[in-house]
PDB file of C-alpha atoms in Angstrom:
ATOM      1  CA  UNK A   1       9.479  28.478  -4.568  1.00  0.00           C
ATOM      2  CA  UNK A   2       7.090  29.769  -7.218  1.00  0.00           C
ATOM      3  CA  UNK A   3       6.754  28.358 -10.748  1.00  0.00           C
ATOM      4  CA  UNK A   4       4.601  30.174 -13.266  1.00  0.00           C
ATOM      5  CA  UNK A   5       3.417  28.619 -16.524  1.00  0.00           C
ATOM      6  CA  UNK A   6       2.026  30.911 -19.214  1.00  0.00           C
ATOM      7  CA  UNK A   7       1.280  31.027 -22.940  1.00  0.00           C
ATOM      8  CA  UNK A   8       3.909  32.561 -25.194  1.00  0.00           C
ATOM      9  CA  UNK A   9       4.280  32.243 -28.974  1.00  0.00           C
ATOM     10  CA  UNK A  10       1.913  29.246 -29.236  1.00  0.00           C
ATOM     11  CA  UNK A  11       3.826  27.329 -26.589  1.00  0.00           C
ATOM     12  CA  UNK A  12       4.007  27.221 -22.795  1.00  0.00           C
ATOM     13  CA  UNK A  13       6.854  28.903 -20.972  1.00  0.00           C
ATOM     14  CA  UNK A  14       7.905  28.378 -17.375  1.00  0.00           C
ATOM     15  CA  UNK A  15       9.354  31.082 -15.125  1.00  0.00           C
ATOM     16  CA  UNK A  16      10.576  30.922 -11.552  1.00  0.00           C
ATOM     17  CA  UNK A  17       9.630  33.744  -9.241  1.00  0.00           C
ATOM     18  CA  UNK A  18       6.884  36.358  -9.220  1.00  0.00           C
ATOM     19  CA  UNK A  19       8.545  39.008 -11.408  1.00  0.00           C
ATOM     20  CA  UNK A  20       6.933  37.577 -14.549  1.00  0.00           C
ATOM     21  CA  UNK A  21       3.466  38.492 -13.240  1.00  0.00           C
ATOM     22  CA  UNK A  22       4.282  42.149 -13.881  1.00  0.00           C
ATOM     23  CA  UNK A  23       5.199  41.427 -17.500  1.00  0.00           C
ATOM     24  CA  UNK A  24       2.325  39.260 -18.757  1.00  0.00           C
ATOM     25  CA  UNK A  25      -1.434  39.642 -18.701  1.00  0.00           C
ATOM     26  CA  UNK A  26      -3.687  37.325 -16.743  1.00  0.00           C
ATOM     27  CA  UNK A  27      -5.130  36.053 -20.045  1.00  0.00           C
ATOM     28  CA  UNK A  28      -1.843  34.259 -20.746  1.00  0.00           C
ATOM     29  CA  UNK A  29      -1.497  32.730 -17.289  1.00  0.00           C
ATOM     30  CA  UNK A  30      -2.101  28.982 -16.936  1.00  0.00           C
ATOM     31  CA  UNK A  31      -0.677  27.690 -13.705  1.00  0.00           C
ATOM     32  CA  UNK A  32       1.037  29.063 -10.598  1.00  0.00           C
ATOM     33  CA  UNK A  33       2.676  26.377  -8.503  1.00  0.00           C
ATOM     34  CA  UNK A  34       3.574  27.392  -4.934  1.00  0.00           C
ATOM     35  CA  UNK A  35       5.966  24.844  -3.450  1.00  0.00           C
ATOM     36  CA  UNK A  36       7.086  25.569   0.119  1.00  0.00           C
ATOM     37  CA  UNK A  37       5.940  29.191  -0.383  1.00  0.00           C
ATOM     38  CA  UNK A  38       7.308  31.925   1.833  1.00  0.00           C
ATOM     39  CA  UNK A  39       4.941  34.339   3.570  1.00  0.00           C
ATOM     40  CA  UNK A  40       5.954  37.075   1.144  1.00  0.00           C
ATOM     41  CA  UNK A  41       5.260  34.927  -1.931  1.00  0.00           C
ATOM     42  CA  UNK A  42       1.920  33.863  -0.549  1.00  0.00           C
ATOM     43  CA  UNK A  43       0.940  37.473   0.262  1.00  0.00           C
ATOM     44  CA  UNK A  44       1.805  38.636  -3.266  1.00  0.00           C
ATOM     45  CA  UNK A  45      -0.298  35.902  -4.885  1.00  0.00           C
ATOM     46  CA  UNK A  46      -3.203  36.664  -2.558  1.00  0.00           C
ATOM     47  CA  UNK A  47      -3.001  40.331  -3.435  1.00  0.00           C
ATOM     48  CA  UNK A  48      -2.677  39.702  -7.185  1.00  0.00           C
ATOM     49  CA  UNK A  49      -5.721  37.373  -7.352  1.00  0.00           C
ATOM     50  CA  UNK A  50      -7.664  38.902  -4.465  1.00  0.00           C
ATOM     51  CA  UNK A  51      -7.990  35.636  -2.534  1.00  0.00           C
ATOM     52  CA  UNK A  52      -7.184  34.572   1.013  1.00  0.00           C
ATOM     53  CA  UNK A  53      -5.498  31.181   1.272  1.00  0.00           C
ATOM     54  CA  UNK A  54      -5.869  30.903   5.025  1.00  0.00           C
ATOM     55  CA  UNK A  55      -9.550  31.776   4.934  1.00  0.00           C
ATOM     56  CA  UNK A  56     -10.354  29.118   2.336  1.00  0.00           C
ATOM     57  CA  UNK A  57      -8.280  26.475   4.093  1.00  0.00           C
ATOM     58  CA  UNK A  58      -9.875  27.283   7.453  1.00  0.00           C
ATOM     59  CA  UNK A  59     -13.348  27.028   5.952  1.00  0.00           C
ATOM     60  CA  UNK A  60     -12.378  23.678   4.478  1.00  0.00           C
ATOM     61  CA  UNK A  61     -10.957  22.548   7.806  1.00  0.00           C
ATOM     62  CA  UNK A  62     -14.232  23.241   9.627  1.00  0.00           C
ATOM     63  CA  UNK A  63     -15.566  20.056   8.094  1.00  0.00           C
ATOM     64  CA  UNK A  64     -13.038  17.248   7.740  1.00  0.00           C
ATOM     65  CA  UNK A  65     -14.947  15.638   4.857  1.00  0.00           C
ATOM     66  CA  UNK A  66     -14.734  18.723   2.624  1.00  0.00           C
ATOM     67  CA  UNK A  67     -12.625  18.017  -0.450  1.00  0.00           C
ATOM     68  CA  UNK A  68     -14.280  20.393  -2.886  1.00  0.00           C
ATOM     69  CA  UNK A  69     -16.387  23.493  -2.940  1.00  0.00           C
ATOM     70  CA  UNK A  70     -17.280  25.980  -5.629  1.00  0.00           C
ATOM     71  CA  UNK A  71     -18.255  29.623  -5.493  1.00  0.00           C
ATOM     72  CA  UNK A  72     -19.279  31.985  -8.237  1.00  0.00           C
ATOM     73  CA  UNK A  73     -15.669  33.089  -8.585  1.00  0.00           C
ATOM     74  CA  UNK A  74     -13.450  30.057  -8.070  1.00  0.00           C
ATOM     75  CA  UNK A  75     -13.213  26.333  -7.306  1.00  0.00           C
ATOM     76  CA  UNK A  76     -11.332  25.148  -4.215  1.00  0.00           C
ATOM     77  CA  UNK A  77     -10.043  21.588  -3.847  1.00  0.00           C
ATOM     78  CA  UNK A  78      -7.868  19.912  -1.263  1.00  0.00           C
ATOM     79  CA  UNK A  79      -6.612  16.409  -1.923  1.00  0.00           C
ATOM     80  CA  UNK A  80      -4.037  14.031  -0.508  1.00  0.00           C
ATOM     81  CA  UNK A  81      -1.320  13.008  -2.973  1.00  0.00           C
ATOM     82  CA  UNK A  82       0.779   9.890  -2.455  1.00  0.00           C
ATOM     83  CA  UNK A  83       4.535   9.931  -2.252  1.00  0.00           C
ATOM     84  CA  UNK A  84       6.545   6.696  -2.117  1.00  0.00           C
ATOM     85  CA  UNK A  85       9.462   6.507   0.259  1.00  0.00           C
ATOM     86  CA  UNK A  86      11.861   3.576   0.610  1.00  0.00           C
ATOM     87  CA  UNK A  87       9.549   1.092   2.351  1.00  0.00           C
ATOM     88  CA  UNK A  88       6.373   3.061   2.942  1.00  0.00           C
ATOM     89  CA  UNK A  89       3.937   5.574   1.463  1.00  0.00           C
ATOM     90  CA  UNK A  90       3.024   8.992   2.814  1.00  0.00           C
ATOM     91  CA  UNK A  91       0.345  11.581   2.087  1.00  0.00           C
ATOM     92  CA  UNK A  92       0.836  15.243   1.272  1.00  0.00           C
ATOM     93  CA  UNK A  93      -2.087  17.653   1.291  1.00  0.00           C
ATOM     94  CA  UNK A  94      -2.352  19.763  -1.877  1.00  0.00           C
ATOM     95  CA  UNK A  95      -4.608  22.825  -2.185  1.00  0.00           C
ATOM     96  CA  UNK A  96      -5.958  23.723  -5.622  1.00  0.00           C
ATOM     97  CA  UNK A  97      -7.538  27.053  -6.571  1.00  0.00           C
ATOM     98  CA  UNK A  98      -9.070  27.468 -10.011  1.00  0.00           C
ATOM     99  CA  UNK A  99      -9.937  31.049 -10.950  1.00  0.00           C
ATOM    100  CA  UNK A 100     -11.193  31.827 -14.466  1.00  0.00           C
ATOM    101  CA  UNK A 101      -9.077  29.133 -16.088  1.00  0.00           C
ATOM    102  CA  UNK A 102      -5.950  29.872 -13.996  1.00  0.00           C
ATOM    103  CA  UNK A 103      -4.791  27.088 -11.685  1.00  0.00           C
ATOM    104  CA  UNK A 104      -3.003  27.822  -8.412  1.00  0.00           C
ATOM    105  CA  UNK A 105      -1.502  24.955  -6.425  1.00  0.00           C
ATOM    106  CA  UNK A 106      -0.126  25.245  -2.912  1.00  0.00           C
ATOM    107  CA  UNK A 107       1.941  22.389  -1.495  1.00  0.00           C
ATOM    108  CA  UNK A 108       4.628  21.600   1.037  1.00  0.00           C
ATOM    109  CA  UNK A 109       6.074  18.524  -0.625  1.00  0.00           C
ATOM    110  CA  UNK A 110       8.171  17.447  -3.567  1.00  0.00           C
ATOM    111  CA  UNK A 111       5.844  15.135  -5.485  1.00  0.00           C
ATOM    112  CA  UNK A 112       6.510  12.736  -8.353  1.00  0.00           C
ATOM    113  CA  UNK A 113       3.160  13.531  -9.964  1.00  0.00           C
ATOM    114  CA  UNK A 114       4.064  17.219 -10.269  1.00  0.00           C
ATOM    115  CA  UNK A 115       7.474  16.385 -11.747  1.00  0.00           C
ATOM    116  CA  UNK A 116       5.702  14.192 -14.312  1.00  0.00           C
ATOM    117  CA  UNK A 117       3.181  16.871 -15.281  1.00  0.00           C
ATOM    118  CA  UNK A 118       6.044  19.330 -15.804  1.00  0.00           C
ATOM    119  CA  UNK A 119       7.493  16.886 -18.336  1.00  0.00           C
ATOM    120  CA  UNK A 120       4.132  16.396 -20.043  1.00  0.00           C
ATOM    121  CA  UNK A 121       3.646  20.146 -20.466  1.00  0.00           C
ATOM    122  CA  UNK A 122       7.109  20.438 -21.972  1.00  0.00           C
ATOM    123  CA  UNK A 123       6.566  17.513 -24.360  1.00  0.00           C
ATOM    124  CA  UNK A 124       3.075  18.451 -25.518  1.00  0.00           C
ATOM    125  CA  UNK A 125       2.127  22.060 -24.650  1.00  0.00           C
ATOM    126  CA  UNK A 126      -0.862  22.019 -27.036  1.00  0.00           C
ATOM    127  CA  UNK A 127      -2.619  19.531 -24.739  1.00  0.00           C
ATOM    128  CA  UNK A 128      -2.800  22.163 -21.961  1.00  0.00           C
ATOM    129  CA  UNK A 129      -4.729  25.223 -23.073  1.00  0.00           C
ATOM    130  CA  UNK A 130      -6.057  26.265 -19.664  1.00  0.00           C
ATOM    131  CA  UNK A 131      -5.702  25.707 -15.955  1.00  0.00           C
ATOM    132  CA  UNK A 132      -8.680  23.348 -16.157  1.00  0.00           C
ATOM    133  CA  UNK A 133      -6.755  20.997 -18.438  1.00  0.00           C
ATOM    134  CA  UNK A 134      -3.650  21.208 -16.240  1.00  0.00           C
ATOM    135  CA  UNK A 135      -5.777  20.236 -13.227  1.00  0.00           C
ATOM    136  CA  UNK A 136      -7.153  17.289 -15.178  1.00  0.00           C
ATOM    137  CA  UNK A 137      -3.604  16.329 -16.148  1.00  0.00           C
ATOM    138  CA  UNK A 138      -2.374  16.464 -12.547  1.00  0.00           C
ATOM    139  CA  UNK A 139      -5.224  14.236 -11.352  1.00  0.00           C
ATOM    140  CA  UNK A 140      -4.656  11.790 -14.223  1.00  0.00           C
ATOM    141  CA  UNK A 141      -0.936  11.621 -13.470  1.00  0.00           C
ATOM    142  CA  UNK A 142      -1.527  11.019  -9.762  1.00  0.00           C
ATOM    143  CA  UNK A 143      -4.034   8.240 -10.466  1.00  0.00           C
ATOM    144  CA  UNK A 144      -1.581   6.650 -12.943  1.00  0.00           C
ATOM    145  CA  UNK A 145       1.218   6.728 -10.364  1.00  0.00           C
ATOM    146  CA  UNK A 146      -0.971   5.255  -7.632  1.00  0.00           C
ATOM    147  CA  UNK A 147      -2.023   2.549 -10.100  1.00  0.00           C
ATOM    148  CA  UNK A 148       1.647   1.764 -10.755  1.00  0.00           C
ATOM    149  CA  UNK A 149       2.239   1.479  -7.011  1.00  0.00           C
ATOM    150  CA  UNK A 150      -0.693  -0.911  -6.701  1.00  0.00           C
ATOM    151  CA  UNK A 151       0.550  -3.025  -9.603  1.00  0.00           C
ATOM    152  CA  UNK A 152       3.989  -3.169  -7.982  1.00  0.00           C
ATOM    153  CA  UNK A 153       2.391  -4.491  -4.790  1.00  0.00           C
ATOM    154  CA  UNK A 154       0.521  -7.090  -6.863  1.00  0.00           C
ATOM    155  CA  UNK A 155       3.812  -8.314  -8.375  1.00  0.00           C
ATOM    156  CA  UNK A 156       5.353  -8.489  -4.910  1.00  0.00           C
ATOM    157  CA  UNK A 157       2.428 -10.631  -3.748  1.00  0.00           C
ATOM    158  CA  UNK A 158       2.928 -13.025  -6.689  1.00  0.00           C
ATOM    159  CA  UNK A 159       6.591 -13.439  -5.724  1.00  0.00           C
ATOM    160  CA  UNK A 160       5.599 -13.901  -2.085  1.00  0.00           C
ATOM    161  CA  UNK A 161       3.239 -16.700  -3.119  1.00  0.00           C
ATOM    162  CA  UNK A 162       6.031 -18.448  -5.031  1.00  0.00           C
ATOM    163  CA  UNK A 163       8.294 -18.279  -1.964  1.00  0.00           C
ATOM    164  CA  UNK A 164       5.791 -20.321   0.074  1.00  0.00           C
ATOM    165  CA  UNK A 165       7.016 -23.481  -1.670  1.00  0.00           C
ATOM    166  CA  UNK A 166      10.616 -22.974  -0.523  1.00  0.00           C
ATOM    167  CA  UNK A 167      12.010 -25.265   2.183  1.00  0.00           C
ATOM    168  CA  UNK A 168      13.851 -22.500   4.040  1.00  0.00           C
ATOM    169  CA  UNK A 169      10.711 -20.366   4.385  1.00  0.00           C
ATOM    170  CA  UNK A 170      10.750 -17.846   7.228  1.00  0.00           C
ATOM    171  CA  UNK A 171       7.102 -17.721   8.281  1.00  0.00           C
ATOM    172  CA  UNK A 172       7.521 -14.671  10.519  1.00  0.00           C
ATOM    173  CA  UNK A 173       9.058 -12.583   7.716  1.00  0.00           C
ATOM    174  CA  UNK A 174       6.319 -13.644   5.310  1.00  0.00           C
ATOM    175  CA  UNK A 175       3.586 -12.653   7.778  1.00  0.00           C
ATOM    176  CA  UNK A 176       5.239  -9.266   8.319  1.00  0.00           C
ATOM    177  CA  UNK A 177       5.475  -8.779   4.551  1.00  0.00           C
ATOM    178  CA  UNK A 178       1.797  -9.650   4.113  1.00  0.00           C
ATOM    179  CA  UNK A 179       0.891  -7.114   6.808  1.00  0.00           C
ATOM    180  CA  UNK A 180       3.074  -4.490   5.085  1.00  0.00           C
ATOM    181  CA  UNK A 181       1.294  -5.061   1.763  1.00  0.00           C
ATOM    182  CA  UNK A 182      -2.100  -4.883   3.471  1.00  0.00           C
ATOM    183  CA  UNK A 183      -1.223  -1.523   5.021  1.00  0.00           C
ATOM    184  CA  UNK A 184       0.136  -0.181   1.707  1.00  0.00           C
ATOM    185  CA  UNK A 185      -2.933  -1.338  -0.227  1.00  0.00           C
ATOM    186  CA  UNK A 186      -5.230   0.256   2.352  1.00  0.00           C
ATOM    187  CA  UNK A 187      -3.248   3.473   2.107  1.00  0.00           C
ATOM    188  CA  UNK A 188      -3.476   3.565  -1.708  1.00  0.00           C
ATOM    189  CA  UNK A 189      -7.151   2.641  -1.649  1.00  0.00           C
ATOM    190  CA  UNK A 190      -7.853   5.638   0.588  1.00  0.00           C
ATOM    191  CA  UNK A 191      -6.049   7.772  -2.012  1.00  0.00           C
ATOM    192  CA  UNK A 192      -8.256   6.436  -4.800  1.00  0.00           C
ATOM    193  CA  UNK A 193     -11.383   7.119  -2.739  1.00  0.00           C
ATOM    194  CA  UNK A 194     -10.127  10.675  -2.183  1.00  0.00           C
ATOM    195  CA  UNK A 195      -9.597  11.185  -5.960  1.00  0.00           C
ATOM    196  CA  UNK A 196     -12.966   9.602  -6.688  1.00  0.00           C
ATOM    197  CA  UNK A 197     -14.718  12.207  -4.544  1.00  0.00           C
ATOM    198  CA  UNK A 198     -12.743  15.071  -6.106  1.00  0.00           C
ATOM    199  CA  UNK A 199     -13.324  13.940  -9.692  1.00  0.00           C
ATOM    200  CA  UNK A 200     -17.015  13.259  -9.027  1.00  0.00           C
ATOM    201  CA  UNK A 201     -17.394  16.794  -7.687  1.00  0.00           C
ATOM    202  CA  UNK A 202     -15.564  18.256 -10.699  1.00  0.00           C
ATOM    203  CA  UNK A 203     -17.818  16.382 -13.128  1.00  0.00           C
ATOM    204  CA  UNK A 204     -20.824  18.042 -11.477  1.00  0.00           C
ATOM    205  CA  UNK A 205     -19.221  21.482 -11.817  1.00  0.00           C
ATOM    206  CA  UNK A 206     -20.312  23.693 -14.750  1.00  0.00           C
ATOM    207  CA  UNK A 207     -16.647  24.237 -15.605  1.00  0.00           C
ATOM    208  CA  UNK A 208     -16.076  20.506 -16.247  1.00  0.00           C
ATOM    209  CA  UNK A 209     -19.544  19.148 -16.959  1.00  0.00           C
ATOM    210  CA  UNK A 210     -18.656  18.154 -20.523  1.00  0.00           C
ATOM    211  CA  UNK A 211     -15.116  16.925 -19.828  1.00  0.00           C
ATOM    212  CA  UNK A 212     -14.569  13.456 -21.369  1.00  0.00           C
ATOM    213  CA  UNK A 213     -11.186  13.145 -19.610  1.00  0.00           C
ATOM    214  CA  UNK A 214     -12.780  13.249 -16.164  1.00  0.00           C
ATOM    215  CA  UNK A 215     -15.403  10.673 -17.160  1.00  0.00           C
ATOM    216  CA  UNK A 216     -12.641   8.309 -18.289  1.00  0.00           C
ATOM    217  CA  UNK A 217     -10.663   9.105 -15.145  1.00  0.00           C
ATOM    218  CA  UNK A 218     -13.536   8.197 -12.834  1.00  0.00           C
ATOM    219  CA  UNK A 219     -13.818   4.839 -14.631  1.00  0.00           C
ATOM    220  CA  UNK A 220     -10.089   4.262 -14.128  1.00  0.00           C
ATOM    221  CA  UNK A 221     -10.413   5.089 -10.431  1.00  0.00           C
ATOM    222  CA  UNK A 222     -13.344   2.693 -10.030  1.00  0.00           C
ATOM    223  CA  UNK A 223     -11.404  -0.089 -11.758  1.00  0.00           C
ATOM    224  CA  UNK A 224      -8.437   0.456  -9.420  1.00  0.00           C
ATOM    225  CA  UNK A 225     -10.742   0.321  -6.402  1.00  0.00           C
ATOM    226  CA  UNK A 226     -11.954  -3.073  -7.641  1.00  0.00           C
ATOM    227  CA  UNK A 227      -8.345  -4.122  -8.197  1.00  0.00           C
ATOM    228  CA  UNK A 228      -7.441  -3.127  -4.629  1.00  0.00           C
ATOM    229  CA  UNK A 229     -10.323  -5.289  -3.361  1.00  0.00           C
ATOM    230  CA  UNK A 230      -8.898  -8.191  -5.370  1.00  0.00           C
ATOM    231  CA  UNK A 231      -5.474  -7.603  -3.794  1.00  0.00           C
ATOM    232  CA  UNK A 232      -7.013  -7.709  -0.307  1.00  0.00           C
ATOM    233  CA  UNK A 233      -8.640 -11.064  -1.130  1.00  0.00           C
ATOM    234  CA  UNK A 234      -5.365 -12.342  -2.539  1.00  0.00           C
ATOM    235  CA  UNK A 235      -3.477 -11.312   0.586  1.00  0.00           C
ATOM    236  CA  UNK A 236      -6.117 -12.969   2.760  1.00  0.00           C
ATOM    237  CA  UNK A 237      -5.818 -16.158   0.689  1.00  0.00           C
ATOM    238  CA  UNK A 238      -2.016 -16.009   0.985  1.00  0.00           C
ATOM    239  CA  UNK A 239      -2.250 -15.510   4.724  1.00  0.00           C
ATOM    240  CA  UNK A 240      -4.650 -18.449   5.091  1.00  0.00           C
ATOM    241  CA  UNK A 241      -2.326 -20.622   2.984  1.00  0.00           C
ATOM    242  CA  UNK A 242       0.643 -19.706   5.159  1.00  0.00           C
ATOM    243  CA  UNK A 243      -1.296 -20.412   8.343  1.00  0.00           C
ATOM    244  CA  UNK A 244      -2.310 -23.780   6.858  1.00  0.00           C
ATOM    245  CA  UNK A 245       1.338 -24.616   6.140  1.00  0.00           C
ATOM    246  CA  UNK A 246       2.321 -23.594   9.674  1.00  0.00           C
ATOM    247  CA  UNK A 247      -0.451 -25.832  11.073  1.00  0.00           C
ATOM    248  CA  UNK A 248       0.756 -28.761   8.954  1.00  0.00           C
ATOM    249  CA  UNK A 249       4.319 -28.297  10.208  1.00  0.00           C
ATOM    250  CA  UNK A 250       3.081 -28.141  13.782  1.00  0.00           C
ATOM    251  CA  UNK A 251       1.003 -31.299  13.263  1.00  0.00           C
ATOM    252  CA  UNK A 252       4.070 -33.086  11.884  1.00  0.00           C
ATOM    253  CA  UNK A 253       6.073 -32.117  14.951  1.00  0.00           C
ATOM    254  CA  UNK A 254       3.284 -33.232  17.291  1.00  0.00           C
ATOM    255  CA  UNK A 255       2.988 -36.501  15.357  1.00  0.00           C
ATOM    256  CA  UNK A 256       6.714 -37.202  15.797  1.00  0.00           C
ATOM    257  CA  UNK A 257       6.545 -36.498  19.523  1.00  0.00           C
ATOM    258  CA  UNK A 258       3.475 -38.728  19.829  1.00  0.00           C
ATOM    259  CA  UNK A 259       5.154 -41.623  18.006  1.00  0.00           C
ATOM    260  CA  UNK A 260       8.313 -41.311  20.101  1.00  0.00           C
ATOM    261  CA  UNK A 261       6.205 -41.286  23.274  1.00  0.00           C
ATOM    262  CA  UNK A 262       4.247 -44.374  22.234  1.00  0.00           C
ATOM    263  CA  UNK A 263       7.379 -46.269  21.107  1.00  0.00           C
ATOM    264  CA  UNK A 264       9.030 -45.750  24.492  1.00  0.00           C
ATOM    265  CA  UNK A 265       5.943 -46.646  26.545  1.00  0.00           C
ATOM    266  CA  UNK A 266       6.472 -50.477  26.541  1.00  0.00           C
ATOM    267  CA  UNK A 267      10.213 -50.194  27.338  1.00  0.00           C
ATOM    268  CA  UNK A 268       9.391 -47.760  30.104  1.00  0.00           C
ATOM    269  CA  UNK A 269       6.814 -50.197  31.492  1.00  0.00           C
ATOM    270  CA  UNK A 270       9.297 -53.075  31.457  1.00  0.00           C
ATOM    271  CA  UNK A 271      12.029 -50.984  33.049  1.00  0.00           C
ATOM    272  CA  UNK A 272       9.566 -49.776  35.703  1.00  0.00           C
ATOM    273  CA  UNK A 273       8.571 -53.346  36.588  1.00  0.00           C
ATOM    274  CA  UNK A 274      12.144 -54.486  37.109  1.00  0.00           C
ATOM    275  CA  UNK A 275      12.946 -51.316  38.948  1.00  0.00           C
ATOM    276  CA  UNK A 276      10.602 -52.299  41.782  1.00  0.00           C
ATOM    277  CA  UNK A 277      12.248 -53.036  45.122  1.00  0.00           C
ATOM    278  CA  UNK A 278      10.253 -56.106  46.156  1.00  0.00           C
ATOM    279  CA  UNK A 279      12.200 -58.800  47.979  1.00  0.00           C
ATOM    280  CA  UNK A 280      10.816 -61.722  45.998  1.00  0.00           C
ATOM    281  CA  UNK A 281      11.396 -61.155  42.223  1.00  0.00           C
ATOM    282  CA  UNK A 282      12.602 -64.432  40.672  1.00  0.00           C
ATOM    283  CA  UNK A 283      14.059 -62.801  37.548  1.00  0.00           C
ATOM    284  CA  UNK A 284      16.543 -60.835  39.633  1.00  0.00           C
ATOM    285  CA  UNK A 285      18.371 -64.028  40.580  1.00  0.00           C
ATOM    286  CA  UNK A 286      18.668 -65.234  36.983  1.00  0.00           C
ATOM    287  CA  UNK A 287      22.046 -64.861  35.299  1.00  0.00           C
ATOM    288  CA  UNK A 288      20.161 -64.055  32.076  1.00  0.00           C
ATOM    289  CA  UNK A 289      17.799 -61.518  33.639  1.00  0.00           C
ATOM    290  CA  UNK A 290      19.643 -58.400  32.507  1.00  0.00           C
ATOM    291  CA  UNK A 291      20.088 -59.398  28.813  1.00  0.00           C
ATOM    292  CA  UNK A 292      16.508 -60.732  28.744  1.00  0.00           C
ATOM    293  CA  UNK A 293      15.217 -57.398  30.073  1.00  0.00           C
ATOM    294  CA  UNK A 294      17.175 -55.545  27.395  1.00  0.00           C
ATOM    295  CA  UNK A 295      15.786 -57.919  24.780  1.00  0.00           C
ATOM    296  CA  UNK A 296      12.228 -57.277  25.955  1.00  0.00           C
ATOM    297  CA  UNK A 297      12.814 -53.508  25.884  1.00  0.00           C
ATOM    298  CA  UNK A 298      14.257 -53.505  22.357  1.00  0.00           C
ATOM    299  CA  UNK A 299      11.693 -56.009  21.115  1.00  0.00           C
ATOM    300  CA  UNK A 300       8.746 -54.045  22.469  1.00  0.00           C
ATOM    301  CA  UNK A 301      10.065 -50.888  20.749  1.00  0.00           C
ATOM    302  CA  UNK A 302      10.541 -52.692  17.427  1.00  0.00           C
ATOM    303  CA  UNK A 303       7.105 -54.304  17.713  1.00  0.00           C
ATOM    304  CA  UNK A 304       5.506 -50.877  18.280  1.00  0.00           C
ATOM    305  CA  UNK A 305       7.343 -49.433  15.261  1.00  0.00           C
ATOM    306  CA  UNK A 306       6.240 -52.416  13.153  1.00  0.00           C
ATOM    307  CA  UNK A 307       2.602 -51.894  14.106  1.00  0.00           C
ATOM    308  CA  UNK A 308       2.833 -48.155  13.271  1.00  0.00           C
ATOM    309  CA  UNK A 309       4.423 -48.991   9.925  1.00  0.00           C
ATOM    310  CA  UNK A 310       1.786 -51.638   9.178  1.00  0.00           C
ATOM    311  CA  UNK A 311      -0.985 -49.156   9.923  1.00  0.00           C
ATOM    312  CA  UNK A 312       0.801 -46.551   7.744  1.00  0.00           C
ATOM    313  CA  UNK A 313       0.986 -44.086  10.600  1.00  0.00           C
ATOM    314  CA  UNK A 314       4.620 -43.493   9.704  1.00  0.00           C
TER     315      UNK A 314
END
């Protein structure tokens, strides 16, 4: 699928397909969005702009750390954009080509950030006078969405903390949830680091050197990186609190078993004595031997409980 945005009558029009390229001049072109492009669509764009997508992407792939490079003719960027699924986040690699104020994007994903920028262009076309400004808008929108995801995780952590005080707490589920939030926060943090490198490179470019939007954006990214660090500390604190509660519960259980063991030690001793099979045991001939033994057993248990209560061990 190909979407083409171009200037027309002081507004921005959108057309699907490549036929419009034959009808408008390159001066009016703003943005060409290639989503799941076919080989034919890709070949036509390469021919029209005299570029080679595969060549640029292969050059970028030679070094895994390459996110940005600039030639005398165009700027090439590849960046991972976040997409939220039901219970997890995934990355989609987006390739950006900026040639003389015309932005070309190549992607194999349906992204929320692109849907949002479509709406922004429709609402306020005067804010997007060139491909440079559309690129800035896409990066801003992606950072805003990732920030929303991070704030959502923060709210989930607050709720998770409140649940720790509940009596029917399932410790295993809470630990799994904490691990899930840690993985999600790490994932989003990697996305912010990726955008930080891209925006930093753009600020150094002559095409964006005086862009106030990018300078504000890099500050926003830095603040979200600090916020993600705070979330990691909060999750660690929550995990330590949960482990402390689990330890307390275990100590209570051990304490109960210890008390029960100590309470039954004297009765066990008495029963063991009278369970001996010696021939000469005077108490065995007494008609009151059995009730007296029971009395000693019960009394020794009650005496042990009294001592524990007096010492405030119970």
